[in-house]
Short mmCIF file of C-alpha atoms in Angstrom, two decimals:
data_model
loop_
_atom_site.label_atom_id
_atom_site.label_comp_id
_atom_site.label_asym_id
_atom_site.label_seq_id
_atom_site.Cartn_x
_atom_site.Cartn_y
_atom_site.Cartn_z
CA UNK M 699 -17.43 -31.86 3.83
CA UNK M 700 -14.44 -30.33 5.58
CA UNK M 701 -11.05 -30.74 3.97
CA UNK M 702 -8.44 -32.84 5.76
CA UNK M 703 -5.36 -31.25 7.43
CA UNK M 704 -6.54 -27.69 7.04
CA UNK M 705 -4.88 -25.36 9.54
CA UNK M 706 -6.91 -23.60 12.19
CA UNK M 707 -5.54 -20.36 10.76
CA UNK M 708 -7.85 -19.16 7.99
CA UNK M 709 -5.48 -17.49 5.61
CA UNK M 710 -6.08 -14.27 3.67
CA UNK M 711 -6.52 -14.56 -0.09
CA UNK M 712 -6.21 -18.30 0.09
CA UNK M 713 -8.45 -21.28 -0.55
CA UNK M 714 -10.18 -22.30 2.73
CA UNK M 715 -9.56 -25.96 1.70
CA UNK M 716 -5.78 -25.40 1.43
CA UNK M 717 -3.97 -27.98 3.58
CA UNK M 718 -0.93 -27.50 5.83
CA UNK M 719 1.52 -28.64 3.24
CA UNK M 720 0.62 -25.72 0.92
CA UNK M 721 2.06 -23.09 3.23
CA UNK M 722 5.67 -21.97 3.61
CA UNK M 723 6.42 -21.64 7.26
CA UNK M 724 8.91 -18.68 7.53
CA UNK M 725 10.92 -18.51 10.75
CA UNK M 726 13.50 -15.73 10.33
CA UNK M 727 14.67 -12.95 8.08
CA UNK M 728 17.68 -10.70 7.51
CA UNK M 729 18.06 -7.97 4.96
CA UNK M 730 16.39 -8.98 1.74
CA UNK M 731 16.15 -12.69 2.63
CA UNK M 732 13.86 -14.85 4.67
CA UNK M 733 14.28 -18.47 5.88
CA UNK M 734 11.66 -21.23 6.21
CA UNK M 735 11.49 -23.94 8.88
CA UNK M 736 13.50 -26.32 6.70
CA UNK M 737 16.34 -23.90 6.53
CA UNK M 738 15.73 -22.95 2.93
CA UNK M 739 16.61 -19.30 2.13
CA UNK M 740 14.61 -17.02 -0.18
CA UNK M 741 15.22 -13.63 -1.65
CA UNK M 742 12.23 -11.50 -0.72
CA UNK M 743 11.51 -9.73 -3.99
CA UNK M 744 8.21 -8.26 -2.88
CA UNK M 745 9.33 -6.77 0.51
CA UNK M 746 6.87 -9.21 2.11
CA UNK M 747 3.68 -7.60 0.83
CA UNK M 748 4.95 -4.30 -0.70
CA UNK M 749 6.18 -2.99 2.61
CA UNK M 750 9.52 -4.05 4.11
CA UNK M 751 11.49 -1.00 2.95
CA UNK M 752 14.35 -1.34 5.47
CA UNK M 753 14.64 -5.12 5.13
CA UNK M 754 14.17 -7.86 7.73
CA UNK M 755 15.97 -8.17 11.06
CA UNK M 756 16.57 -4.54 11.86
CA UNK M 757 17.72 -4.43 15.44
CA UNK M 758 17.11 -0.67 15.71
CA UNK M 759 13.36 -1.24 15.26
CA UNK M 760 13.27 -4.30 17.50
CA UNK M 761 15.04 -2.34 20.17
CA UNK M 762 12.58 0.58 19.93
CA UNK M 763 9.70 -1.89 20.26
CA UNK M 764 11.27 -3.52 23.30
CA UNK M 765 12.10 -0.26 24.97
CA UNK M 766 8.55 1.02 24.61
CA UNK M 767 7.05 -2.25 25.75
CA UNK M 768 8.95 -1.84 29.02
CA UNK M 769 7.36 1.57 29.55
CA UNK M 770 3.76 1.89 28.24
CA UNK M 771 2.57 -1.13 26.38
CA UNK M 772 -0.84 0.12 25.29
CA UNK M 773 -3.47 2.72 25.96
CA UNK M 774 -6.17 4.24 23.74
CA UNK M 775 -6.07 7.75 22.30
CA UNK M 776 -9.76 8.59 22.33
CA UNK M 777 -10.83 11.93 23.77
CA UNK M 778 -8.21 13.25 26.23
CA UNK M 779 -5.54 10.58 26.07
CA UNK M 780 -2.32 10.56 24.08
CA UNK M 781 1.22 9.17 24.35
CA UNK M 782 4.69 10.28 23.38
CA UNK M 783 5.31 7.87 20.47
CA UNK M 784 2.05 8.74 18.80
CA UNK M 785 2.69 12.46 19.07
CA UNK M 786 6.26 12.02 17.91
CA UNK M 787 5.19 9.97 14.89
CA UNK M 788 2.46 12.48 13.97
CA UNK M 789 4.98 15.34 14.10
CA UNK M 790 7.49 13.48 11.95
CA UNK M 791 4.85 12.53 9.37
CA UNK M 792 3.54 16.13 9.21
CA UNK M 793 7.10 17.30 8.55
CA UNK M 794 7.46 15.08 5.43
CA UNK M 795 3.85 15.28 4.23
CA UNK M 796 3.39 16.35 0.60
CA UNK M 797 1.08 19.21 1.69
CA UNK M 798 1.54 22.07 4.10
CA UNK M 799 0.42 22.04 7.71
CA UNK M 800 -0.97 18.55 7.71
CA UNK M 801 -2.46 16.70 10.71
CA UNK M 802 -2.29 12.92 11.08
CA UNK M 803 -4.99 10.40 11.89
CA UNK M 804 -3.53 7.01 12.83
CA UNK M 805 -5.01 3.57 12.14
CA UNK M 806 -3.81 -0.02 12.21
CA UNK M 807 -3.42 -0.53 8.47
CA UNK M 808 -4.17 0.57 4.97
CA UNK M 809 -7.85 -0.58 4.66
CA UNK M 810 -8.70 1.35 7.79
CA UNK M 811 -6.83 4.31 6.42
CA UNK M 812 -8.87 4.32 3.21
CA UNK M 813 -12.13 3.99 5.14
CA UNK M 814 -11.00 6.89 7.29
CA UNK M 815 -10.11 9.11 4.33
CA UNK M 816 -13.48 8.50 2.70
CA UNK M 817 -15.24 9.28 5.95
CA UNK M 818 -13.20 12.42 6.56
CA UNK M 819 -13.91 13.68 3.05
CA UNK M 820 -17.63 13.16 3.42
CA UNK M 821 -17.90 14.59 6.91
CA UNK M 822 -15.79 17.65 5.98
CA UNK M 823 -18.32 18.48 3.31
CA UNK M 824 -21.16 17.78 5.75
CA UNK M 825 -19.92 20.19 8.43
CA UNK M 826 -19.41 22.80 5.70
CA UNK M 827 -23.09 22.62 4.85
CA UNK M 828 -22.80 20.36 1.80
CA UNK M 829 -24.19 17.03 3.00
CA UNK M 830 -25.10 16.08 -0.58
CA UNK M 831 -21.40 15.72 -1.40
CA UNK M 832 -20.93 11.99 -0.88
CA UNK M 833 -19.83 10.64 -4.27
CA UNK M 834 -16.36 9.06 -4.35
CA UNK M 835 -14.77 8.52 -7.74
CA UNK M 836 -12.29 5.67 -7.88
CA UNK M 837 -10.60 3.85 -10.77
CA UNK M 838 -10.40 0.43 -12.25
CA UNK M 839 -8.14 -1.35 -11.87
CA UNK M 840 -7.12 -0.27 -8.41
CA UNK M 841 -6.67 -1.76 -4.95
CA UNK M 842 -7.68 0.16 -1.84
CA UNK M 843 -8.18 -2.56 0.74
CA UNK M 844 -10.72 -5.07 2.06
CA UNK M 845 -12.93 -3.37 4.60
CA UNK M 846 -16.28 -2.46 3.23
CA UNK M 847 -15.49 1.12 2.39
CA UNK M 848 -12.10 0.23 0.91
CA UNK M 849 -13.31 -2.69 -1.12
CA UNK M 850 -16.18 -0.60 -2.42
CA UNK M 851 -13.60 1.84 -3.82
CA UNK M 852 -11.42 -0.98 -5.16
CA UNK M 853 -11.53 -1.51 -8.90
CA UNK M 854 -10.99 -5.29 -8.90
CA UNK M 855 -14.37 -6.99 -9.31
CA UNK M 856 -13.28 -10.40 -8.05
CA UNK M 857 -12.42 -8.77 -4.67
CA UNK M 858 -15.99 -7.62 -4.36
CA UNK M 859 -17.66 -10.80 -5.55
CA UNK M 860 -19.95 -12.54 -3.08
CA UNK M 861 -19.84 -9.96 -0.24
CA UNK M 862 -23.24 -8.57 -0.86
CA UNK M 863 -24.19 -4.90 -1.11
CA UNK M 864 -21.21 -2.61 -0.95
CA UNK M 865 -20.90 0.91 0.27
CA UNK M 866 -22.98 3.18 -1.98
CA UNK M 867 -21.93 6.44 -3.61
CA UNK M 868 -18.85 5.11 -5.38
CA UNK M 869 -18.38 5.54 -9.15
CA UNK M 870 -15.53 3.76 -10.89
CA UNK M 871 -13.80 4.94 -14.06
CA UNK M 872 -10.98 3.61 -16.20
CA UNK M 873 -7.64 4.38 -14.50
CA UNK M 874 -6.21 6.30 -17.44
CA UNK M 875 -9.22 8.31 -18.67
CA UNK M 876 -9.72 11.82 -17.30
CA UNK M 877 -12.76 12.41 -19.51
CA UNK M 878 -14.46 9.40 -17.84
CA UNK M 879 -14.34 11.36 -14.55
CA UNK M 880 -16.30 14.15 -16.15
CA UNK M 881 -18.86 11.64 -17.47
CA UNK M 882 -19.13 10.01 -14.02
CA UNK M 883 -19.82 13.32 -12.37
CA UNK M 884 -22.59 14.19 -14.75
CA UNK M 885 -24.05 10.68 -14.47
CA UNK M 886 -24.18 10.92 -10.69
CA UNK M 887 -25.91 14.21 -10.05
CA UNK M 888 -23.36 16.80 -11.20
CA UNK M 889 -20.45 18.61 -9.54
CA UNK M 890 -22.35 19.34 -6.33
CA UNK M 891 -22.45 15.68 -5.36
CA UNK M 892 -18.72 14.89 -5.51
CA UNK M 893 -16.87 14.37 -2.19
CA UNK M 894 -13.51 13.01 -3.40
CA UNK M 895 -11.47 11.39 -6.10
CA UNK M 896 -9.22 8.58 -4.86
CA UNK M 897 -6.19 7.18 -6.75
CA UNK M 898 -3.02 5.24 -6.22
CA UNK M 899 -0.19 7.24 -7.78
CA UNK M 900 1.15 3.95 -9.15
CA UNK M 901 -1.43 1.19 -9.19
CA UNK M 902 -0.07 -1.70 -7.17
CA UNK M 903 -2.03 -4.92 -6.86
CA UNK M 904 -4.08 -3.88 -9.94
CA UNK M 905 -1.02 -4.55 -12.10
CA UNK M 906 1.82 -2.14 -11.27
CA UNK M 907 0.59 0.63 -13.60
CA UNK M 908 2.41 3.99 -13.49
CA UNK M 909 0.41 7.06 -14.38
CA UNK M 910 0.52 8.63 -17.81
CA UNK M 911 2.41 11.97 -17.87
CA UNK M 912 0.17 14.72 -16.50
CA UNK M 913 -2.57 12.32 -15.42
CA UNK M 914 -2.27 12.91 -11.63
CA UNK M 915 -2.16 16.67 -12.30
CA UNK M 916 -5.36 16.11 -14.23
CA UNK M 917 -6.93 14.54 -11.17
CA UNK M 918 -5.92 17.54 -9.07
CA UNK M 919 -7.51 19.87 -11.65
CA UNK M 920 -10.71 17.79 -11.74
CA UNK M 921 -10.95 17.75 -7.92
CA UNK M 922 -10.58 21.54 -7.85
CA UNK M 923 -13.12 22.00 -10.68
CA UNK M 924 -15.75 19.94 -8.86
CA UNK M 925 -15.08 21.19 -5.35
CA UNK M 926 -13.90 17.69 -4.33
CA UNK M 927 -10.92 16.47 -2.27
CA UNK M 928 -8.13 14.54 -3.88
CA UNK M 929 -7.15 11.41 -1.94
CA UNK M 930 -3.82 9.82 -2.92
CA UNK M 931 -3.61 6.23 -1.67
CA UNK M 932 0.08 5.89 -0.93
CA UNK M 933 -0.10 2.68 1.11
CA UNK M 934 2.31 1.08 -1.34
CA UNK M 935 4.01 4.10 -2.88
CA UNK M 936 4.96 5.95 0.24
CA UNK M 937 8.14 6.01 2.37
CA UNK M 938 10.83 5.89 -0.28
CA UNK M 939 9.34 3.38 -2.70
CA UNK M 940 9.03 6.07 -5.39
CA UNK M 941 12.33 7.79 -4.60
CA UNK M 942 10.80 10.32 -2.24
CA UNK M 943 8.86 10.18 1.04
CA UNK M 944 5.67 10.17 -1.02
CA UNK M 945 4.94 9.66 -4.67
CA UNK M 946 3.01 12.95 -4.67
CA UNK M 947 6.39 14.62 -4.48
CA UNK M 948 7.76 12.64 -7.42
CA UNK M 949 4.78 13.60 -9.58
CA UNK M 950 4.45 17.14 -8.39
CA UNK M 951 0.87 16.84 -7.12
CA UNK M 952 -0.54 18.25 -3.88
CA UNK M 953 -3.30 16.07 -2.40
CA UNK M 954 -5.85 16.93 0.25
CA UNK M 955 -5.67 13.56 1.96
CA UNK M 956 -3.00 10.85 1.84
CA UNK M 957 -3.55 7.35 3.02
CA UNK M 958 -0.47 5.45 4.24
CA UNK M 959 0.53 2.17 5.91
CA UNK M 960 2.99 -0.61 5.08
CA UNK M 961 6.31 1.18 4.64
CA UNK M 962 5.70 3.53 7.58
CA UNK M 963 6.90 0.69 9.90
CA UNK M 964 8.33 -1.65 7.19
CA UNK M 965 5.77 -4.04 8.59
CA UNK M 966 7.44 -4.39 11.96
CA UNK M 967 4.19 -3.31 13.62
CA UNK M 968 0.72 -2.62 12.15
CA UNK M 969 0.35 1.13 11.52
CA UNK M 970 -1.58 3.07 8.93
CA UNK M 971 -3.18 6.46 8.74
CA UNK M 972 -4.21 9.55 6.85
CA UNK M 973 -2.40 12.76 6.32
CA UNK M 974 -5.10 15.50 6.52
CA UNK M 975 -4.39 18.66 4.57
CA UNK M 976 -5.49 22.18 5.21
CA UNK M 977 -8.59 22.08 3.00
CA UNK M 978 -10.06 19.26 5.06
CA UNK M 979 -8.68 20.50 8.41
CA UNK M 980 -10.28 23.93 8.02
CA UNK M 981 -13.73 22.42 7.75
CA UNK M 982 -13.27 19.96 10.61
CA UNK M 983 -11.84 22.66 12.88
CA UNK M 984 -14.29 25.43 11.96
CA UNK M 985 -16.85 24.58 14.72
CA UNK M 986 -15.26 24.24 18.18
CA UNK M 987 -18.17 22.02 19.28
CA UNK M 988 -17.88 19.51 16.40
CA UNK M 989 -16.96 16.00 17.65
CA UNK M 990 -15.29 13.61 15.20
CA UNK M 991 -17.01 10.37 15.95
CA UNK M 992 -14.49 8.09 14.30
CA UNK M 993 -11.60 6.17 15.63
CA UNK M 994 -9.98 2.72 16.08
CA UNK M 995 -9.00 0.99 19.27
CA UNK M 996 -5.32 0.77 18.34
CA UNK M 997 -4.98 4.25 16.75
CA UNK M 998 -1.77 5.71 18.14
CA UNK M 999 -0.69 2.43 19.80
CA UNK M 1000 2.54 3.35 21.59
CA UNK M 1001 4.52 0.27 20.65
CA UNK M 1002 3.46 0.44 17.04
CA UNK M 1003 4.27 4.16 16.86
CA UNK M 1004 7.68 3.62 18.43
CA UNK M 1005 8.40 1.09 15.64
CA UNK M 1006 7.35 3.65 12.98
CA UNK M 1007 9.54 6.38 14.45
CA UNK M 1008 12.53 4.01 14.46
CA UNK M 1009 11.76 2.83 10.88
CA UNK M 1010 11.59 6.41 9.55
CA UNK M 1011 14.95 7.15 11.18
CA UNK M 1012 16.51 4.16 9.28
CA UNK M 1013 15.00 5.30 5.95
CA UNK M 1014 16.29 8.83 6.59
CA UNK M 1015 19.74 7.98 7.95
CA UNK M 1016 20.53 5.40 5.29
CA UNK M 1017 18.96 7.56 2.52
CA UNK M 1018 17.02 4.57 1.28
CA UNK M 1019 14.73 6.63 -0.91
CA UNK M 1020 17.74 7.38 -3.05
CA UNK M 1021 18.09 3.68 -3.62
CA UNK M 1022 14.62 3.33 -5.21
CA UNK M 1023 15.37 4.38 -8.83
CA UNK M 1024 18.69 2.46 -9.07
CA UNK M 1025 16.93 -0.66 -7.73
CA UNK M 1026 14.03 -0.23 -10.11
CA UNK M 1027 16.26 0.48 -13.10
CA UNK M 1028 18.35 -2.61 -12.53
CA UNK M 1029 15.32 -4.74 -11.77
CA UNK M 1030 13.48 -3.70 -14.95
CA UNK M 1031 16.59 -4.00 -17.04
CA UNK M 1032 17.09 -7.58 -15.83
CA UNK M 1033 13.45 -8.48 -16.48
CA UNK M 1034 13.70 -6.97 -19.99
CA UNK M 1035 16.26 -9.67 -20.84
CA UNK M 1036 13.51 -12.20 -20.55
CA UNK M 1037 11.14 -10.40 -22.93
CA UNK M 1038 10.82 -12.45 -26.09
CA UNK M 1039 7.39 -11.38 -27.41
CA UNK M 1040 6.07 -14.90 -26.88
CA UNK M 1041 6.36 -15.97 -23.26
CA UNK M 1042 7.18 -12.63 -21.65
CA UNK M 1043 5.57 -9.70 -23.42
CA UNK M 1044 6.70 -6.56 -21.67
CA UNK M 1045 8.01 -4.96 -18.51
CA UNK M 1046 6.71 -1.86 -16.72
CA UNK M 1047 7.09 -0.08 -13.40
CA UNK M 1048 8.28 3.05 -11.59
CA UNK M 1049 10.63 3.70 -8.69
CA UNK M 1050 11.46 0.44 -6.91
CA UNK M 1051 8.43 -1.41 -8.40
CA UNK M 1052 8.28 -3.55 -11.52
CA UNK M 1053 6.01 -5.99 -13.31
CA UNK M 1054 6.48 -8.46 -16.11
CA UNK M 1055 3.51 -9.13 -18.40
CA UNK M 1056 3.27 -12.74 -19.31
CA UNK M 1057 1.55 -14.37 -22.32
CA UNK M 1058 -1.92 -15.43 -21.02
CA UNK M 1059 -1.76 -18.43 -23.34
CA UNK M 1060 1.46 -19.72 -21.75
CA UNK M 1061 2.42 -20.80 -18.21
CA UNK M 1062 0.52 -18.69 -15.71
CA UNK M 1063 2.07 -16.20 -13.37
CA UNK M 1064 0.96 -18.45 -10.51
CA UNK M 1065 2.92 -21.39 -11.96
CA UNK M 1066 5.91 -19.17 -12.55
CA UNK M 1067 5.72 -17.92 -8.93
CA UNK M 1068 5.70 -21.52 -7.69
CA UNK M 1069 8.69 -22.40 -9.84
CA UNK M 1070 10.52 -19.31 -8.53
CA UNK M 1071 9.77 -20.38 -4.93
CA UNK M 1072 11.39 -23.73 -5.62
CA UNK M 1073 14.43 -21.80 -6.81
CA UNK M 1074 14.50 -19.48 -3.77
CA UNK M 1075 12.89 -16.27 -4.89
CA UNK M 1076 9.59 -14.80 -3.70
CA UNK M 1077 7.58 -12.67 -6.13
CA UNK M 1078 3.85 -12.04 -6.47
CA UNK M 1079 1.46 -13.05 -9.28
CA UNK M 1080 -1.21 -10.54 -10.06
CA UNK M 1081 -3.91 -12.51 -11.74
CA UNK M 1082 -2.55 -15.04 -14.16
CA UNK M 1083 -0.49 -12.88 -16.55
CA UNK M 1084 1.46 -10.33 -14.44
CA UNK M 1085 4.36 -10.98 -12.04
CA UNK M 1086 5.13 -8.23 -9.59
CA UNK M 1087 8.38 -7.24 -7.93
CA UNK M 1088 8.83 -4.73 -5.10
CA UNK M 1089 12.03 -5.55 -3.13
CA UNK M 1090 13.34 -4.09 0.08
CA UNK M 1091 15.27 -0.95 -0.47
CA UNK M 1092 18.38 -2.67 1.02
CA UNK M 1093 18.53 -5.39 -1.56
CA UNK M 1094 21.96 -5.78 -3.20
CA UNK M 1095 22.68 -5.68 -6.92
CA UNK M 1096 23.69 -9.40 -6.87
CA UNK M 1097 20.39 -10.27 -5.25
CA UNK M 1098 18.51 -8.24 -7.87
CA UNK M 1099 20.37 -10.10 -10.59
CA UNK M 1100 19.46 -13.42 -8.98
CA UNK M 1101 15.80 -12.36 -8.86
CA UNK M 1102 15.62 -11.53 -12.56
CA UNK M 1103 17.72 -14.50 -13.57
CA UNK M 1104 15.50 -16.79 -11.56
CA UNK M 1105 12.38 -15.34 -13.21
CA UNK M 1106 13.84 -15.96 -16.68
CA UNK M 1107 14.90 -19.49 -15.73
CA UNK M 1108 11.46 -20.26 -14.29
CA UNK M 1109 9.70 -19.08 -17.43
CA UNK M 1110 11.96 -21.10 -19.63
CA UNK M 1111 11.64 -24.22 -17.46
CA UNK M 1112 7.85 -24.15 -17.62
CA UNK M 1113 7.78 -23.48 -21.38
CA UNK M 1114 9.60 -26.57 -22.41
#
């Protein structure tokens, strides 16, 4: 029987039976705050969904969108067609890519970007005469998206539950175990079957888990050893979040493919994509008659690309990447004050990301999130025992202190 008062809008990651009164109706935003339709103001401590690097209400980006909409609103980029904003964005991204001489494939978001990276890795081996190289090694926990390729690579079993057969040729290993990669290779036909290893530099929705020292370098070494490509999923980590344009730079690792989205536009328009390094390019470009039969309708959408170019300019001009570590340090220091070994167990993170681990026997992260919402702060529960924070890179120190103080107050209120 259908639930009463359910909205026509079927929300993502939400109960289909959720009624209208469950949802917060946001109507405006400025800087690190958003406002609902009742006039209540909230500090956005997750940059919406890990992406609003430059904050809300940036007129520079709105003006760029408007100006482009008055010129060319939309046109596809298949075959012989292109447009100035798409070319400009690709050039700018290639200039800041964490590998030399990259090209850029554009999509509408992160899930499409991950699907694209997997397909590019496999087809690059195919055109090089190694069609048997189809195995993709991913990690658990990890989050790579919700399209079938992306969710197949995702190391969160609940996100896969009920959707039937997933994309084959994916082996998952523990996120912190390099030896498990070797075992997975042997269990799946040996080195000649491996197409790629995919990893988030800092695991995001899987729990905000930074890599152990040397781990990402270990992934690079394994990829080279097995003749595979290294894909870094920087959908969350990119564009200043880790104190550099890409986390690969922070950790001193050179990938073959980089997936990106979110922070490339700060969410003002839907853009994602893949940075394609020389190792993959050389194979795709070796045969002048090879046709890449992959693409999305809105790849290189001119309005979306204009927004991205304007957003990158703000990040660059305001040197927002330099804000990441000070934000993260203050955020984690504030959260540490709530650690008591009973209700709040520990704090972790890297760059401008943080998470507090909560006692699974106490109030859940979901309940704490709801209490924080009542007090005017938006954070994100990951499961029931982790609360995640990833604020805009324009957030003030006072706002950061309010975020951490509100978290502590919410935990205390629910523990009485």
